[in-house]
Coordinates of C-alpha atoms in Angstrom, one line a residue:
Chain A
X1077 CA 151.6 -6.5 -37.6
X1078 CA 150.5 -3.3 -36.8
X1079 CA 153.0 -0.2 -37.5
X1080 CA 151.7 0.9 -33.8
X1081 CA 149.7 0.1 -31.2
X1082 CA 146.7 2.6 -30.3
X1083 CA 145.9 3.9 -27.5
X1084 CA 142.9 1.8 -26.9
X1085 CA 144.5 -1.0 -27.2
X1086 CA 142.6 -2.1 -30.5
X1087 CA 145.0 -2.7 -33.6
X1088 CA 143.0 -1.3 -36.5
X1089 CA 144.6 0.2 -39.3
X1090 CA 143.8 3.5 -39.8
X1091 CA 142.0 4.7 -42.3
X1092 CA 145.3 5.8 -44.6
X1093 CA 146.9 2.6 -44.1
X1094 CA 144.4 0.7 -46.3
X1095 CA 145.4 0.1 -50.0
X1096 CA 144.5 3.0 -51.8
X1097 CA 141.3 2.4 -54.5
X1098 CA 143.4 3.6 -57.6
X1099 CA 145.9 0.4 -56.7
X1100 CA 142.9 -2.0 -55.4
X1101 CA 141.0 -1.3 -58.5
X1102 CA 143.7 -1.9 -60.9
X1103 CA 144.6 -5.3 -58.8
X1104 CA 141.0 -6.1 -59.8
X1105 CA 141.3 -5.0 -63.6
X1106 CA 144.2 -7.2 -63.5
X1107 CA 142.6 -10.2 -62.3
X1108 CA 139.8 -9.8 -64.8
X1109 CA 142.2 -9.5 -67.2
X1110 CA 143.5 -12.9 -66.2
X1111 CA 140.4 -14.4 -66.5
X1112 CA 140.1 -13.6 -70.0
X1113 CA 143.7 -14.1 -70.7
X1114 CA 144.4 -10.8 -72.3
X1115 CA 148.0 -11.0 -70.3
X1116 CA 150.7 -10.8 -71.8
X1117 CA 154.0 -11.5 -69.4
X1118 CA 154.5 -7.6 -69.8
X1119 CA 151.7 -6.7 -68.1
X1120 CA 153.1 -8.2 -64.9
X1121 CA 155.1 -4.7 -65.2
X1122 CA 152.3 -3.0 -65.3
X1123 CA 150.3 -4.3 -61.9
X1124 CA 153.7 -2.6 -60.1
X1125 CA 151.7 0.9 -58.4
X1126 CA 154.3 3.1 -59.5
X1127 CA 152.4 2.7 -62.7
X1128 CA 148.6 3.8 -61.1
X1129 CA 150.5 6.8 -60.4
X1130 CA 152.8 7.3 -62.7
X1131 CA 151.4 10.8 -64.7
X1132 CA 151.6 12.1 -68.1
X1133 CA 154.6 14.1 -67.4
X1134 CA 156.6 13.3 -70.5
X1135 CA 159.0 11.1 -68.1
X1136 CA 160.4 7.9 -69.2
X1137 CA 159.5 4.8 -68.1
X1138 CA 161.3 2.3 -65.5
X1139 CA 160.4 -0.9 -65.6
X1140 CA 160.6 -2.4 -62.4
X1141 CA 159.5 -5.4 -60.0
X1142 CA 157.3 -4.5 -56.8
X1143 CA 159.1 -6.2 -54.0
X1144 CA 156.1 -6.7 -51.6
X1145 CA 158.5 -7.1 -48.4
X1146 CA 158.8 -3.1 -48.9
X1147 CA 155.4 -1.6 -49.4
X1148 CA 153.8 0.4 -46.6
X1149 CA 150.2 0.1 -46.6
X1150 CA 149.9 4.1 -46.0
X1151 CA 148.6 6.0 -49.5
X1152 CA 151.4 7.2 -51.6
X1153 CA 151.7 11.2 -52.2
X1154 CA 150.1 12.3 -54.6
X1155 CA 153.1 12.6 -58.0
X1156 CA 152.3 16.6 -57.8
X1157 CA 152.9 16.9 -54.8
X1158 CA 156.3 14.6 -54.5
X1159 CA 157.7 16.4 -57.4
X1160 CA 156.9 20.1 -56.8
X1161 CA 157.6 20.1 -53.2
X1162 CA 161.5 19.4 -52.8
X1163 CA 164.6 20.3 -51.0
X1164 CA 167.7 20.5 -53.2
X1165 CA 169.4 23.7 -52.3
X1166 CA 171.6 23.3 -55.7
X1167 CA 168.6 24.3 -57.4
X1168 CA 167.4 27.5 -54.3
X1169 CA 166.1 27.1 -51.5
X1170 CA 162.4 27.6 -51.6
X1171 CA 160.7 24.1 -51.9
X1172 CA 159.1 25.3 -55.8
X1173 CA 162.6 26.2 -56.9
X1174 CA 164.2 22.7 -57.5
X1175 CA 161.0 22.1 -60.2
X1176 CA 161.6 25.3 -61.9
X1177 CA 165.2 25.2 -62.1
X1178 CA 166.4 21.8 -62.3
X1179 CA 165.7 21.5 -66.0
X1180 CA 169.3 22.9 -66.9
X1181 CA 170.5 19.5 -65.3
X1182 CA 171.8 17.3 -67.8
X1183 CA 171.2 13.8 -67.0
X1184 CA 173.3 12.3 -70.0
X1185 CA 176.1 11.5 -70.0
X1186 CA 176.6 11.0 -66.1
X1187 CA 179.2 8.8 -64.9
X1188 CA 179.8 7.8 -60.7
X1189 CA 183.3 7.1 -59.5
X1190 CA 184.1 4.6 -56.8
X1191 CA 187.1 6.0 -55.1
X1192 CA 188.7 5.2 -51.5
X1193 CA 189.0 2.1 -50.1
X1194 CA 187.8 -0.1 -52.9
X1195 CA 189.8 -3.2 -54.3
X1196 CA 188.4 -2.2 -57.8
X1197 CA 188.1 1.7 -57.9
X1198 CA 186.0 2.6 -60.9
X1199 CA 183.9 5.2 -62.6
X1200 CA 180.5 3.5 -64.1
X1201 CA 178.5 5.4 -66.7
X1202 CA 175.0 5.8 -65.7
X1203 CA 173.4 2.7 -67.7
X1204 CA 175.9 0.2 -66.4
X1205 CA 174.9 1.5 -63.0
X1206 CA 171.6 0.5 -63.4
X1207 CA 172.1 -2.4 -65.2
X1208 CA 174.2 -3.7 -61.6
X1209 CA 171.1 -5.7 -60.2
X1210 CA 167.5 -5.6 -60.6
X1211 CA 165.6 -3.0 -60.3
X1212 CA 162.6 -3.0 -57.7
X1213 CA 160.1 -0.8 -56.7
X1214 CA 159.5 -0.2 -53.1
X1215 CA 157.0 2.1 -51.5
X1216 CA 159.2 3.7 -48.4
X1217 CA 157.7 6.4 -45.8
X1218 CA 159.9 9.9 -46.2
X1219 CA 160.4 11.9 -43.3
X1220 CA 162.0 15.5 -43.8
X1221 CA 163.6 17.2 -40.8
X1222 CA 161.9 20.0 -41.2
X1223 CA 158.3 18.1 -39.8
X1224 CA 156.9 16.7 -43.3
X1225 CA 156.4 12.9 -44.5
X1226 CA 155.6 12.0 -47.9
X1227 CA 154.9 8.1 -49.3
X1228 CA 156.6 7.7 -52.4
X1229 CA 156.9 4.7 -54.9
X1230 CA 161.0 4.3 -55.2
X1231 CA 162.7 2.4 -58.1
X1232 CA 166.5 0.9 -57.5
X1233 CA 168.1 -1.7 -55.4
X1234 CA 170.0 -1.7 -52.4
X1235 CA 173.4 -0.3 -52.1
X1236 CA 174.6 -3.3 -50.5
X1237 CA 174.6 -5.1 -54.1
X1238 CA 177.0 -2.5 -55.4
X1239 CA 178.9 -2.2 -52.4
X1240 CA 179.6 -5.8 -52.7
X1241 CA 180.9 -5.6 -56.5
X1242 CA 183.5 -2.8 -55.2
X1243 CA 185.0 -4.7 -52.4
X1244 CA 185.5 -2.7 -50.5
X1245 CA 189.2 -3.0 -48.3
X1246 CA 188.8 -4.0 -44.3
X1247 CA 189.3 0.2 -44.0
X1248 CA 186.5 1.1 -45.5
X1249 CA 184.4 2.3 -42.0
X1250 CA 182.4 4.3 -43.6
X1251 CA 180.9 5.6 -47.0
X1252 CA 180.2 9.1 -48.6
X1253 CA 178.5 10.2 -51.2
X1254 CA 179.0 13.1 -53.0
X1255 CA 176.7 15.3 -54.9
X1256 CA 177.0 17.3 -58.4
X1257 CA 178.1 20.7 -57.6
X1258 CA 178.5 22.5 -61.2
X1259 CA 177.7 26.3 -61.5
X1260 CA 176.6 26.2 -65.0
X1261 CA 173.7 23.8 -64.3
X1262 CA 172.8 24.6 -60.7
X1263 CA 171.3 27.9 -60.1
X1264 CA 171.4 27.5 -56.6
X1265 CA 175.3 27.2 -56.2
X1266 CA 175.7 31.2 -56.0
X1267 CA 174.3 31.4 -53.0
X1268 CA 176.5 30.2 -50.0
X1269 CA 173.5 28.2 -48.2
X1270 CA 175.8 25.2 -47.4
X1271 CA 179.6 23.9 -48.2
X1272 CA 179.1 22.9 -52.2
X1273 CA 179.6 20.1 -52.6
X1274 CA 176.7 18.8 -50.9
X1275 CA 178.1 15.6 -49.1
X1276 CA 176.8 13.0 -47.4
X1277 CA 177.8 9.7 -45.2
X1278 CA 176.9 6.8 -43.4
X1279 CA 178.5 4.2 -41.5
X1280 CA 179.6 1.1 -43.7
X1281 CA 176.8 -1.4 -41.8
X1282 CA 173.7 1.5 -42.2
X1283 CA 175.2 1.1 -45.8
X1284 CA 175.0 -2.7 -45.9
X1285 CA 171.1 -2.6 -44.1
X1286 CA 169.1 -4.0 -46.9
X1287 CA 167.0 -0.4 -46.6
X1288 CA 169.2 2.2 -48.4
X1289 CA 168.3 1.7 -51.5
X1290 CA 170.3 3.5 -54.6
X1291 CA 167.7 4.9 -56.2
X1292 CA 166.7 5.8 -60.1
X1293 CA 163.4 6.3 -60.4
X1294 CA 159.8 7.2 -58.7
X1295 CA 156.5 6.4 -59.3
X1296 CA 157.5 3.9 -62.3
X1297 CA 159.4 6.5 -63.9
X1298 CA 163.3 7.7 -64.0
X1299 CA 164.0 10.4 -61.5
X1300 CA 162.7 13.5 -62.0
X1301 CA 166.0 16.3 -62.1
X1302 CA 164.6 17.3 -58.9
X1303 CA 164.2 14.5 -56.9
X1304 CA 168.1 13.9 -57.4
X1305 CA 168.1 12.5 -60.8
X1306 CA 170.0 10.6 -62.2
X1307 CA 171.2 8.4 -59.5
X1308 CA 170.1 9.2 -55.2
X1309 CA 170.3 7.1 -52.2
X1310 CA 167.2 6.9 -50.4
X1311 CA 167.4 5.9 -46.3
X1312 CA 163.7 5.7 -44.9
X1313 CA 165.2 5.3 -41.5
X1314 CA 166.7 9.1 -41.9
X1315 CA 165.8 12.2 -42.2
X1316 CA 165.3 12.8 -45.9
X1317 CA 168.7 15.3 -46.1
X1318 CA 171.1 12.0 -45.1
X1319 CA 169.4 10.4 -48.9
X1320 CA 172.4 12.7 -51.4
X1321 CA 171.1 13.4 -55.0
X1322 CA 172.2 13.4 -58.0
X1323 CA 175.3 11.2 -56.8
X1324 CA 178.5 11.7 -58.7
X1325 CA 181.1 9.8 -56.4
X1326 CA 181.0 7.6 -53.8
X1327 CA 184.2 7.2 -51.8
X1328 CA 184.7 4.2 -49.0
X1329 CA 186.4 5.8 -46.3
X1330 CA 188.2 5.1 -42.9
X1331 CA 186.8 8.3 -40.9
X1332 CA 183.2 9.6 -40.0
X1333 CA 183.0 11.8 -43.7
X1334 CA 182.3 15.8 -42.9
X1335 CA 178.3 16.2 -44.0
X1336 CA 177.1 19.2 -45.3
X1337 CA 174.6 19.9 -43.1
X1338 CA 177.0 19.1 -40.1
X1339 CA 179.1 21.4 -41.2
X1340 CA 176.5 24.4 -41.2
X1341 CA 174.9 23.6 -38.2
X1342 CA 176.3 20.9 -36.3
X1343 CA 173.6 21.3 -33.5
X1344 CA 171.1 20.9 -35.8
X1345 CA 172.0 18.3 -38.0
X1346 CA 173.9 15.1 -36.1
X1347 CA 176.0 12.8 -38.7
X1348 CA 173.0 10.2 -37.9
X1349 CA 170.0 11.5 -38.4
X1350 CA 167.9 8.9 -37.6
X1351 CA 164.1 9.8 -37.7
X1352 CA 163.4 10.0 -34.0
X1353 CA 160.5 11.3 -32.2
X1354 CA 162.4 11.9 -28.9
X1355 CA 165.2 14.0 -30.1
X1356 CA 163.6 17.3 -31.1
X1357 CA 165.3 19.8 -33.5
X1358 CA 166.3 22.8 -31.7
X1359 CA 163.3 25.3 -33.2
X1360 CA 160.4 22.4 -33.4
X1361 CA 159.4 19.1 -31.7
X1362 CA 160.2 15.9 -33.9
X1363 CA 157.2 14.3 -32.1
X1364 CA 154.4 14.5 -34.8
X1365 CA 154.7 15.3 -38.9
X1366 CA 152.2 16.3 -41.3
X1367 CA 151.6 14.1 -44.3
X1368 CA 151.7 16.0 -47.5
X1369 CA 149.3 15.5 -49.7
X1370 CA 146.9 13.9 -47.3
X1371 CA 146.7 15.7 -44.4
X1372 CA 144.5 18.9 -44.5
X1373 CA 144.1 21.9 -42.4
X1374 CA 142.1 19.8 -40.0
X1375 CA 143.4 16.9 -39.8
X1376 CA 145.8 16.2 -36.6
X1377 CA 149.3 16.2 -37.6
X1378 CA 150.0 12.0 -37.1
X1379 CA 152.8 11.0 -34.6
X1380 CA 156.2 10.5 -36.1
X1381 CA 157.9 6.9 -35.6
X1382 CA 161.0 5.6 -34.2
X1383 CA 163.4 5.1 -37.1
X1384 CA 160.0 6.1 -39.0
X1385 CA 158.7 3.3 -38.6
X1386 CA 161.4 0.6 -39.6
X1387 CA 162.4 -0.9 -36.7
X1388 CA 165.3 -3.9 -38.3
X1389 CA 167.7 -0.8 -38.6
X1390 CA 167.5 -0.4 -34.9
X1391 CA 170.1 -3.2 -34.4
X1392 CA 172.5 -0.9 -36.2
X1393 CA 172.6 1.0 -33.0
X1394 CA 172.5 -1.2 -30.2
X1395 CA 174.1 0.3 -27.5
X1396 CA 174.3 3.2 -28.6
X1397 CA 172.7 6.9 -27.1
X1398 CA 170.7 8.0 -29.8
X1399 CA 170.1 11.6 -27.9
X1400 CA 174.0 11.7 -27.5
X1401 CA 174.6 10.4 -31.6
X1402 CA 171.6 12.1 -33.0
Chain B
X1234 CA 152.5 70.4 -51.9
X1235 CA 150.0 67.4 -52.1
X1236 CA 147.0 67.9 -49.3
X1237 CA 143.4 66.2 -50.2
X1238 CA 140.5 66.6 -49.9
X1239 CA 138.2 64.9 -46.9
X1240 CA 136.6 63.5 -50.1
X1241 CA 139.7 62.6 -51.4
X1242 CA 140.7 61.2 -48.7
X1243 CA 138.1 59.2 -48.0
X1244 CA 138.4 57.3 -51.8
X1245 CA 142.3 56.9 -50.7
X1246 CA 142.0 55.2 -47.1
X1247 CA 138.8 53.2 -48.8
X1248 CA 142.0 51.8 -52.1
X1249 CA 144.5 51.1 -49.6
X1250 CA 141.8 49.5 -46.9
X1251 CA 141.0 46.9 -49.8
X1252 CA 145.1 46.8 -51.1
X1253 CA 145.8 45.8 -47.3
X1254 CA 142.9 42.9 -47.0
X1255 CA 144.4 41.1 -50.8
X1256 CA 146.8 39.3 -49.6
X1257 CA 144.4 37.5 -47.4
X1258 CA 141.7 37.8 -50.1
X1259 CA 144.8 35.8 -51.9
X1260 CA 145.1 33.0 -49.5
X1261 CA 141.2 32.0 -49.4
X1262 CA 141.1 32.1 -53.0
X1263 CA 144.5 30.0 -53.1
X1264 CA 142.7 27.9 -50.4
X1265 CA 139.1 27.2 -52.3
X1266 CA 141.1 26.6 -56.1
X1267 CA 143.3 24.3 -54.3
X1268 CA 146.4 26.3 -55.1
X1269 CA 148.6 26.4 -51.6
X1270 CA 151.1 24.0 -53.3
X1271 CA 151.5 20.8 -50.9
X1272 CA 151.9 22.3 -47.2
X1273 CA 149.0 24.8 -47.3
X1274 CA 149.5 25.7 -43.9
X1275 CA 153.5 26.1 -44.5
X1276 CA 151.9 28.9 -47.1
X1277 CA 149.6 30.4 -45.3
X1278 CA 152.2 30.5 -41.7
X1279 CA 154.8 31.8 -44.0
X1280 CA 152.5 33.9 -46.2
X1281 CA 151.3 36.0 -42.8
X1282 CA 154.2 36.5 -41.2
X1283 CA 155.7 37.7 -44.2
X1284 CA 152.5 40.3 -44.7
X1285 CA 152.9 40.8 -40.7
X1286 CA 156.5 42.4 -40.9
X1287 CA 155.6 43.9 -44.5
X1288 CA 153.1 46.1 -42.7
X1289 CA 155.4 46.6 -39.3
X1290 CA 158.1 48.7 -41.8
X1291 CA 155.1 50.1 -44.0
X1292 CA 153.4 51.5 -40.1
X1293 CA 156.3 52.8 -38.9
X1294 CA 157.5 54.0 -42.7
X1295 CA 154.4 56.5 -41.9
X1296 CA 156.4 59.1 -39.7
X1297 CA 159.5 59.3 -41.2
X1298 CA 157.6 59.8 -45.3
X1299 CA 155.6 62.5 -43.3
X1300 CA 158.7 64.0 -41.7
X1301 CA 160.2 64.6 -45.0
X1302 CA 157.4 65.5 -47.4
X1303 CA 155.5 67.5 -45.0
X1304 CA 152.2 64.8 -45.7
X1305 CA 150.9 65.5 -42.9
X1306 CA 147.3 63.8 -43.5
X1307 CA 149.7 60.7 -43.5
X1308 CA 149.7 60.1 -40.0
X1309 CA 145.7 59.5 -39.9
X1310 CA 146.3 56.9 -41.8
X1311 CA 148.3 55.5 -39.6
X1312 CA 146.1 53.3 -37.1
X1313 CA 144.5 51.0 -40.1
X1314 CA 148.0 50.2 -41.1
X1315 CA 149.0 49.1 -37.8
X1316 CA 145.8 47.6 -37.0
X1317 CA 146.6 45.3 -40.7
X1318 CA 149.9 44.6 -39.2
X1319 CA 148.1 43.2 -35.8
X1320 CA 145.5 41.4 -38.1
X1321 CA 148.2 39.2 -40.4
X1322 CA 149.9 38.2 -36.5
X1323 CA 146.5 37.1 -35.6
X1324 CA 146.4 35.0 -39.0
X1325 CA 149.8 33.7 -38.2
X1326 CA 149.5 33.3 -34.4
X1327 CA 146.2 31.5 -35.3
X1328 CA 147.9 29.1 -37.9
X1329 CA 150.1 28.2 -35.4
X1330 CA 147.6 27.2 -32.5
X1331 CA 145.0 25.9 -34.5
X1332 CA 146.8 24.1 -37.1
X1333 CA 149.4 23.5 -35.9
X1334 CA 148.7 22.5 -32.0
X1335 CA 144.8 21.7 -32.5
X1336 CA 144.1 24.7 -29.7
X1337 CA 146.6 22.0 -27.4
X1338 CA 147.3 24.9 -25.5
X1339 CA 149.8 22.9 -23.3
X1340 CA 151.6 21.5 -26.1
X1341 CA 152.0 25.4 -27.4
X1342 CA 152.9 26.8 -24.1
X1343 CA 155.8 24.2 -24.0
X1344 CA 157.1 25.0 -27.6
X1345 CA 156.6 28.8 -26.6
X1346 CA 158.8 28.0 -23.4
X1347 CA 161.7 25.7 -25.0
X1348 CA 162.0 27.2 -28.4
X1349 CA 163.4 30.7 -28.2
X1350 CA 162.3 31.1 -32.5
X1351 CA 158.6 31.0 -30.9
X1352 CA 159.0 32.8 -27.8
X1353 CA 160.1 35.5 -29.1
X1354 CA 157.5 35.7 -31.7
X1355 CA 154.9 35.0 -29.1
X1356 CA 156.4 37.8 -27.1
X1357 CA 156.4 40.3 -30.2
X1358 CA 152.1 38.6 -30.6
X1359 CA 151.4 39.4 -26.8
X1360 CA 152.9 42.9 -27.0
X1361 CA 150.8 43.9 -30.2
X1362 CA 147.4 43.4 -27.9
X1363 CA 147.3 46.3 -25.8
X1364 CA 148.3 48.5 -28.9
X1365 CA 145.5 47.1 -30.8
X1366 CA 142.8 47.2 -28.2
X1367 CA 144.3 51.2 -27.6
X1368 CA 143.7 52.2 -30.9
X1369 CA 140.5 53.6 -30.8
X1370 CA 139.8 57.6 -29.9
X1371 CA 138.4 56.8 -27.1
X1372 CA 141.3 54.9 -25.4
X1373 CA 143.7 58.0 -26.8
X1374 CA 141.9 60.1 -24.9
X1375 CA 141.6 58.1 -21.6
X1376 CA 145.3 57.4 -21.7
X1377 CA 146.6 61.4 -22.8
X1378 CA 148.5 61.6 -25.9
X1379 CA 151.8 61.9 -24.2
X1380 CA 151.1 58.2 -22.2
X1381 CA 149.5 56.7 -25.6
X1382 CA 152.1 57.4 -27.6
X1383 CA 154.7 56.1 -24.9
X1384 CA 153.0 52.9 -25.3
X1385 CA 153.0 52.8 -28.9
X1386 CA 156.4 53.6 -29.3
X1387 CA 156.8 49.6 -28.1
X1388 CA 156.1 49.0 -31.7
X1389 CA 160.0 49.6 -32.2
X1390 CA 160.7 46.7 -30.0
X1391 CA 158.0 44.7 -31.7
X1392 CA 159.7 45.0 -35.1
X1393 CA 163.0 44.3 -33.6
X1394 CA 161.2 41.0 -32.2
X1395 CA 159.7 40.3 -35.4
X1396 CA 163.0 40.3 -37.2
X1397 CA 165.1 38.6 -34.2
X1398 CA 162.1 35.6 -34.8
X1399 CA 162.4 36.0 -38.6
X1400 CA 166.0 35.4 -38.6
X1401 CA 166.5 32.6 -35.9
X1402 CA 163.6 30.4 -38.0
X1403 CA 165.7 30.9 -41.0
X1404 CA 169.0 30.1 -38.8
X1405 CA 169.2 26.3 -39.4
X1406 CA 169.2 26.9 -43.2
X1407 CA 171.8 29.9 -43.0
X1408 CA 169.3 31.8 -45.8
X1409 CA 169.5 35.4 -44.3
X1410 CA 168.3 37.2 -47.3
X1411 CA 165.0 37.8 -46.2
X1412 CA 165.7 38.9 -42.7
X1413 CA 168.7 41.0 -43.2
X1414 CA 166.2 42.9 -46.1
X1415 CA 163.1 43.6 -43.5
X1416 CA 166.1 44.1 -40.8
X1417 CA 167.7 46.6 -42.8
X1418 CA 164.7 48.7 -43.6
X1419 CA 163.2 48.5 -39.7
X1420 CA 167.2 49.9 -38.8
X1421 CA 167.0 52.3 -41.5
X1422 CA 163.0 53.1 -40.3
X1423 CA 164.5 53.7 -36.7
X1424 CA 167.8 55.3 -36.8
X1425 CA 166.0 58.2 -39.1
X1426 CA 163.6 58.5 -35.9
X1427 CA 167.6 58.6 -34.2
X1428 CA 168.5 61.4 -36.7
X1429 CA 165.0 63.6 -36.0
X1430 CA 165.6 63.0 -32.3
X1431 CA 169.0 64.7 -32.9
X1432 CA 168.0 67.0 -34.9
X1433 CA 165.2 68.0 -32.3
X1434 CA 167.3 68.7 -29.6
X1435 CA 169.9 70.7 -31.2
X1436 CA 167.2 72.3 -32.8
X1437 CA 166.1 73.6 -29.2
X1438 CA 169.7 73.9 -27.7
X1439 CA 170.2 76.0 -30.2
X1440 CA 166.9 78.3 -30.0
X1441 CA 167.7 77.9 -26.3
X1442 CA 171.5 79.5 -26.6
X1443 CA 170.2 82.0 -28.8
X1444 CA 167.9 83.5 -26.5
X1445 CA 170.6 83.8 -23.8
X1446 CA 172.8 85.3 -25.8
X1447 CA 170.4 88.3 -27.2
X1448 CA 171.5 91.1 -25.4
X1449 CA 168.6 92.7 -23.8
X1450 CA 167.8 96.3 -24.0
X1451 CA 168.8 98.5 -21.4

């Protein structure tokens, strides 16, 4: 099915929506490897495309599954360009800042509590987090606020699997994340850009929607410190500020949770969020975006999608006026 | 007290001619060795504006350095650095429509209309035109000095614009650094044109009292 319809009429994919050659080459390696049964049941691993562009950055590896029902046919960012090109204000503000300064993060030891309305409050050391449920690797479209989309290979498993372990109580309405907010190994804590902590909610059925995925690693890698290592959600419905990084507590709550960026701007930034190309942001249009990585100076910027493209969430919001609740 | 030489000044306007044009001479080098990170035109946008407003304090930085060193030769080199201040708002004002709107010039009108951010930098683009296009002897002398520099003295309201759309496209993110810097050096830039205005007319009141207080011979 087409992601939409052309003008003309004709549903073609465009030209970006055809599997890159990296990943159709190595398909083919693969099956040539079959044929002269060099495979070993590792190598299954290895046919995953966060591996063609996983890069020699010193990283560790995560292995993962690709789960084909999440893999968007568009050309994922280049790993450059995903990792030097970030929002994460604890780290400054200008998009090369969270690269340069993350490396004072401390990944280990890390633990996440599970606070609120829980019937088995806990705090879970990193490993057993990710030990939870599978890991998969899904290829999501990321849509910033601020008019930029990236593609990028993300390895984790939906929230809903840890939600369910928690139980959480019939009061639980919603859920909140909050990030790591500790002066000694975030540069970008001196300057009073936003409430520290940075914090973050949704509404306990966006939490459920098999989508939001909690998220450990990218491009068959862990997290890099600045994309939000060592735990993040990611929600390729929402603008990319609703996905909280580095996640040190998630608490299940019975009111709407006060977000960071509602706080600061509450005209800007609605508690929703949801990537919509009808609701412009105050200073820009949210019609169009420009794809990083791919789109150069003379390329049209491409439109922007309902919900980005990923129209099951929009029964979430049946009924309800998404210019009013944006 | 320092006065050169026409030859002198000649190898000094030709340094700072080529100083001025680097930081464009930076941006197509960035652009050819693939070096504008991942949202060139973010770069280049952010890069001109930034080198727009740098040369909008540096322009009107020229009266007030004269004022108190006595430079006089400063203020001939005046009209190149305004004129580099009009050429980075064409880079930026061009960044915009091109790559931003693809020369849609409805689609630009519209965002010029509804977002106050881009109006008022549009307004502080439109108003630099006729200062540009009267910066040549010839239009000095067409206009009279006294009409010439009444127009550019708009340039104070252009800076003010400049800084107004400076600090409403950081708004959202709350980061003010940046604008309360270039804002505090265009207030500082002006209120010393305040002080010499002062000073100016007590200055004559004063010449003025002192004459009709000299008792004239009888």
């Amino acid at each position: 099915m087409p992601l939409y319809r052309r003008p003309n009429g004709i549903d073609l994919p465009f030209a970006s929506e055809i599997t890159p050659r990296e990943i159709f080459e190595s398909r083919r390696s693969f099956i040539k490897q079959v044929a002269v049964g060099a495979v070993g049941a590792g190598s299954l691993l290895e046919l995953s495309t966060g591996d063609a562009w996983a890069q020699a950055s010193g990283a560790q590896k995560l292995a993962a599954k690709a789960n084909p029902a999440y893999v968007v046919m568009d050309k994922a960012t280049p790993y450059k360009d995903a990792t030097t090109y970030n929002n994460f204000y604890e780290f400054g503000t200008d998009k090369a800042d969270p690269a340069e300064n993350a490396g004072s993060l401390k990944t280990r030891p890390w633990t996440v509590s599970i606070e609120g309305e829980v019937k088995k409050p806990m705090t879970l050391d990193i490993d057993s987090l990710l030990k939870l449920a599978p890991l998969e690797e899904r290829i999501y479209r990321l849509r910033c606020v601020e008019g930029w989309s990236m593609v990028i290979p993300w390895i984790g498993y939906s929230l809903s699997a840890l939600i369910k372990k928690m139980e959480p109580t019939g009061n639980a309405k919603y859920i909140e994340f909050t990030t790591l907010a500790d002066n000694r190994q975030m540069p970008g804590l001196r300057s009073p850009v936003l409430e520290w902590p940075y914090v973050e909610g949704l509404r306990m059925d966006e939490a459920m929607h098999p989508l939001a995925l909690l998220t450990f690693g990218m491009y068959g890698q862990v997290l890099p410190n600045q994309s939000g290592a060592p735990v993040r959600m990611v929600l390729p419905w929402k603008y990319g500020f609703k996905s909280a990084k580095s996640i040190v507590k998630i608490r299940f709550v019975k009111d709407q949770p006060r977000t960071a960026w509602n706080i600061a701007a509450a005209r800007e930034y609605g508690f929703y969020s949801n990537v919509n190309p009808d609701v412009d942001h105050p200073r820009w249009s949210q019609a169009t975006e420009r794809r990083i990585g791919e789109d150069g100076f003379f390329t049209k910027k491409r439109k922007t999608l309902m919900f980005n493209g990923y129209s099951d969430v929009a029964s979430l919001y049946t009924g309800m006026d998404l210019k009013k609740y944006f | 007290m320092f006065n050169p030489t026409p030859r002198q000044f000649k190898t000094l306007k030709a340094i700072l001619f080529v100083l001025a044009l680097l930081p464009a001479l930076r941006l197509l080098l960035y652009a050819f060795t693939d070096r504008l990170g991942a949202n060139p035109i973010e770069f280049i946008t952010r890069s001109s504006g930034d080198w727009t407003l740098y040369f909008l304090c540096i322009t009107l930085a020229v009266t007030p350095l004269r004022r108190f060193t006595n430079w006089n030769w400063l203020v001939k080199l005046r009209r190149m650095l305004g004129l580099y201040a009009f050429f980075y708002a064409c880079l930026h004002f061009i960044t915009f429509l091109w790559f931003d709107h693809f020369f849609d010039l409805a689609e630009m009108l519209k965002d010029v209309v509804k977002r106050p951010f881009i109006t008022v930098g549009f307004i502080a683009f439109v108003m630099l035109l006729p200062l540009a296009l009267t910066s040549t002897n010839g239009m000095i002398r067409r206009l009279g000095g006294k009409r010439w520099q009444w127009l550019h003295r708009s340039l104070y309201v252009i800076s003010m614009l400049g800084i107004l759309h400076f600090w409403w496209m950081r708004a959202g993110k709350h980061n003010f650094e940046k604008p309360i810097l270039f804002g505090a050096i265009v207030a500082a830039l002006l209120l010393v044109r305040v002080y010499f205005a002062l000073r100016n007319r007590a200055g004559q009141r004063a010449a003025l009292q002192k004459r009709q207080v000299t008792p004239s011979p009888t």
